[in-house]
């Protein structure tokens, strides 16, 4: 769908899909934890007036799964929000770090231990979330406000770049980038079944 909407972004989208397919063959997931499955900033309410703190809403997709799904999905959507606010996905990195550090602390782990034991699964679900967001943007839905045509393309490209960044964190053998030559090479390999 990304390639049909923005042909110049087809190769990176296919590269991310191929990355997920490769990783899915070896990754071990935890499917024993209740997860929200659509956890993002629009589903979090902060109530400072009556002392109730933070509340999460919209549990219609709740199920058992790997908690890294929710963590990665939240962070990918947070980067989309940061881009929409400041034209950079890094604007809210401090909030992402605080969120992940607090989660690790709540799980009784140091940040370094938590990151080390969860990085592969976090990156896997982050890439998945980036593909999902790119698809939603192409269809004109997802976290509001829905961007107009030119801005939508910019947001699709930004979220694919975020996915490629997390693919590089997994140390895949081929470099992952939005450069035209490597992206077209990746797309050709994907189409020929080599990826």
Coordinates of C-alpha atoms in Angstrom, one line a residue:
X1 CA 0.0 0.0 0.0
X2 CA 2.8 2.4 0.8
X3 CA 4.3 1.7 -2.6
X4 CA 1.0 2.3 -4.4
X5 CA 0.6 5.6 -2.6
X6 CA 4.2 6.8 -2.8
X7 CA 6.2 4.7 -5.3
X8 CA 9.5 6.3 -4.3
X9 CA 8.9 4.8 -0.7
X10 CA 8.0 1.3 -1.8
X11 CA 11.6 -0.1 -1.5
X12 CA 12.1 1.1 2.1
X13 CA 8.7 -0.3 3.1
X14 CA 9.5 -3.6 1.5
X15 CA 12.9 -3.6 3.2
X16 CA 11.2 -3.2 6.6
X17 CA 8.8 -6.0 5.8
X18 CA 11.7 -8.3 4.8
X19 CA 13.4 -7.4 8.0
X20 CA 10.4 -8.5 10.0
X21 CA 10.1 -11.7 8.0
X22 CA 13.7 -12.6 8.7
X23 CA 13.5 -11.7 12.4
X24 CA 10.2 -13.6 12.8
X25 CA 12.0 -16.8 12.0
X26 CA 14.2 -16.6 15.1
X27 CA 12.7 -14.3 17.6
X28 CA 11.2 -15.6 20.9
X29 CA 8.2 -13.7 22.0
X30 CA 6.5 -13.5 25.4
X31 CA 2.7 -14.1 24.8
X32 CA 1.7 -14.3 28.5
X33 CA 1.2 -10.6 29.4
X34 CA -2.0 -8.6 29.0
X35 CA -1.3 -5.9 26.4
X36 CA -3.3 -3.0 25.1
X37 CA -2.3 -3.6 21.5
X38 CA -3.2 0.0 20.4
X39 CA -1.2 1.9 23.1
X40 CA -0.3 5.5 22.0
X41 CA -0.4 9.0 23.3
X42 CA -4.1 9.5 22.4
X43 CA -5.0 6.7 24.8
X44 CA -3.3 8.1 27.8
X45 CA -5.0 10.6 30.0
X46 CA -3.0 12.6 32.6
X47 CA -5.2 13.8 35.5
X48 CA -3.3 16.1 37.8
X49 CA -6.4 17.8 39.3
X50 CA -7.8 15.0 41.5
X51 CA -4.6 13.0 42.1
X52 CA -5.6 10.0 39.9
X53 CA -2.4 10.4 37.9
X54 CA -2.3 8.5 34.6
X55 CA -5.2 6.6 33.1
X56 CA -5.2 4.5 29.9
X57 CA -8.4 4.2 27.8
X58 CA -9.7 2.2 24.8
X59 CA -9.1 -1.5 25.7
X60 CA -11.1 -3.0 22.7
X61 CA -8.0 -4.7 21.3
X62 CA -6.6 -6.0 24.6
X63 CA -5.2 -9.5 24.6
X64 CA -2.2 -11.6 25.8
X65 CA 1.0 -10.7 24.1
X66 CA 4.6 -9.5 24.4
X67 CA 4.7 -6.2 26.5
X68 CA 7.3 -4.9 24.0
X69 CA 4.5 -4.5 21.5
X70 CA 2.9 -1.8 23.6
X71 CA 6.2 -0.2 24.5
X72 CA 7.3 0.0 20.9
X73 CA 3.9 1.1 19.6
X74 CA 3.8 3.9 22.1
X75 CA 7.3 5.1 21.2
X76 CA 6.7 5.0 17.5
X77 CA 3.5 7.0 17.9
X78 CA 5.4 9.4 20.2
X79 CA 7.9 10.0 17.4
X80 CA 5.1 10.8 15.0
X81 CA 3.7 13.3 17.5
X82 CA 7.1 14.9 17.9
X83 CA 7.5 15.2 14.2
X84 CA 4.0 16.8 13.9
X85 CA 4.9 19.3 16.6
X86 CA 8.5 20.2 15.8
X87 CA 9.3 18.7 12.4
X88 CA 11.7 16.2 14.1
X89 CA 11.0 12.8 15.5
X90 CA 13.5 13.4 18.3
X91 CA 11.7 16.3 20.0
X92 CA 10.2 14.0 22.6
X93 CA 13.1 11.6 23.1
X94 CA 13.3 12.7 26.8
X95 CA 9.7 11.6 27.3
X96 CA 10.4 8.3 25.6
X97 CA 13.4 7.7 27.8
X98 CA 11.4 8.6 30.9
X99 CA 8.5 6.2 29.9
X100 CA 10.9 3.3 29.2
X101 CA 13.0 3.9 32.3
X102 CA 9.8 4.0 34.5
X103 CA 8.5 0.8 32.9
X104 CA 11.8 -1.0 33.6
X105 CA 11.8 0.3 37.2
X106 CA 8.2 -0.8 37.6
X107 CA 9.3 -4.3 36.4
X108 CA 12.0 -4.3 39.1
X109 CA 14.9 -4.1 36.6
X110 CA 17.6 -1.5 36.0
X111 CA 17.4 0.2 32.7
X112 CA 20.5 -1.4 31.3
X113 CA 19.3 -4.9 32.2
X114 CA 15.9 -4.3 30.8
X115 CA 17.2 -2.8 27.6
X116 CA 19.7 -5.6 27.1
X117 CA 17.0 -8.3 27.6
X118 CA 14.3 -6.6 25.5
X119 CA 16.1 -4.8 22.7
X120 CA 15.5 -7.4 20.0
X121 CA 11.8 -7.7 20.7
X122 CA 11.4 -3.9 21.2
X123 CA 13.0 -3.2 17.8
X124 CA 10.9 -6.0 16.1
X125 CA 7.7 -4.4 17.3
X126 CA 8.9 -0.9 16.7
X127 CA 9.5 -1.8 13.0
X128 CA 6.1 -3.4 12.9
X129 CA 4.5 -0.3 14.4
X130 CA 6.3 2.0 11.9
X131 CA 4.9 -0.1 9.0
X132 CA 1.4 0.0 10.6
X133 CA 1.6 3.8 11.0
X134 CA 2.9 4.2 7.4
X135 CA -0.1 2.2 6.2
X136 CA -2.5 4.2 8.3
X137 CA -1.1 7.4 7.0
X138 CA -1.5 6.2 3.4
X139 CA -5.1 5.3 4.1
X140 CA -5.8 8.7 5.8
X141 CA -6.4 7.5 9.4
X142 CA -4.5 6.8 12.6
X143 CA -3.8 9.2 15.4
X144 CA -5.4 12.6 14.5
X145 CA -5.0 15.0 13.0
X146 CA -4.8 13.3 9.6
X147 CA -2.2 15.2 7.5
X148 CA -2.8 16.7 4.0
X149 CA -1.2 15.1 0.9
X150 CA 2.3 16.6 0.9
X151 CA 2.6 16.5 4.7
X152 CA 1.3 12.9 4.7
X153 CA 4.1 11.8 2.4
X154 CA 6.7 13.5 4.7
X155 CA 5.2 11.7 7.7
X156 CA 5.3 8.3 5.9
X157 CA 8.9 8.9 5.0
X158 CA 9.8 10.0 8.6
X159 CA 8.2 6.9 10.1
X160 CA 9.9 4.6 7.6
X161 CA 13.2 6.2 8.5
X162 CA 12.5 5.5 12.2
X163 CA 11.8 1.8 11.3
X164 CA 15.0 1.6 9.3
X165 CA 16.9 3.1 12.3
X166 CA 15.6 0.3 14.5
X167 CA 16.5 -2.3 11.9
X168 CA 20.1 -1.1 12.0
X169 CA 20.0 -1.5 15.8
X170 CA 19.4 -5.2 15.2
X171 CA 22.7 -5.4 13.2
X172 CA 21.3 -6.9 10.0
X173 CA 23.9 -7.9 7.4
X174 CA 22.8 -5.3 4.8
X175 CA 22.7 -1.6 5.7
X176 CA 19.2 -0.2 5.9
X177 CA 18.6 3.2 4.5
X178 CA 16.3 5.3 2.4
X179 CA 18.9 5.8 -0.2
X180 CA 17.6 5.1 -3.7
X181 CA 20.1 2.6 -4.8
X182 CA 20.1 0.3 -1.7
X183 CA 16.3 0.6 -1.5
X184 CA 15.8 -0.4 -5.1
X185 CA 18.3 -3.3 -4.6
X186 CA 16.4 -4.4 -1.6
X187 CA 13.1 -4.2 -3.4
X188 CA 14.4 -6.3 -6.3
X189 CA 15.7 -8.9 -4.0
X190 CA 12.4 -9.0 -2.1
X191 CA 10.5 -9.4 -5.3
X192 CA 12.8 -12.2 -6.5
X193 CA 12.3 -14.0 -3.2
X194 CA 15.8 -13.7 -2.0
X195 CA 14.7 -11.7 1.1

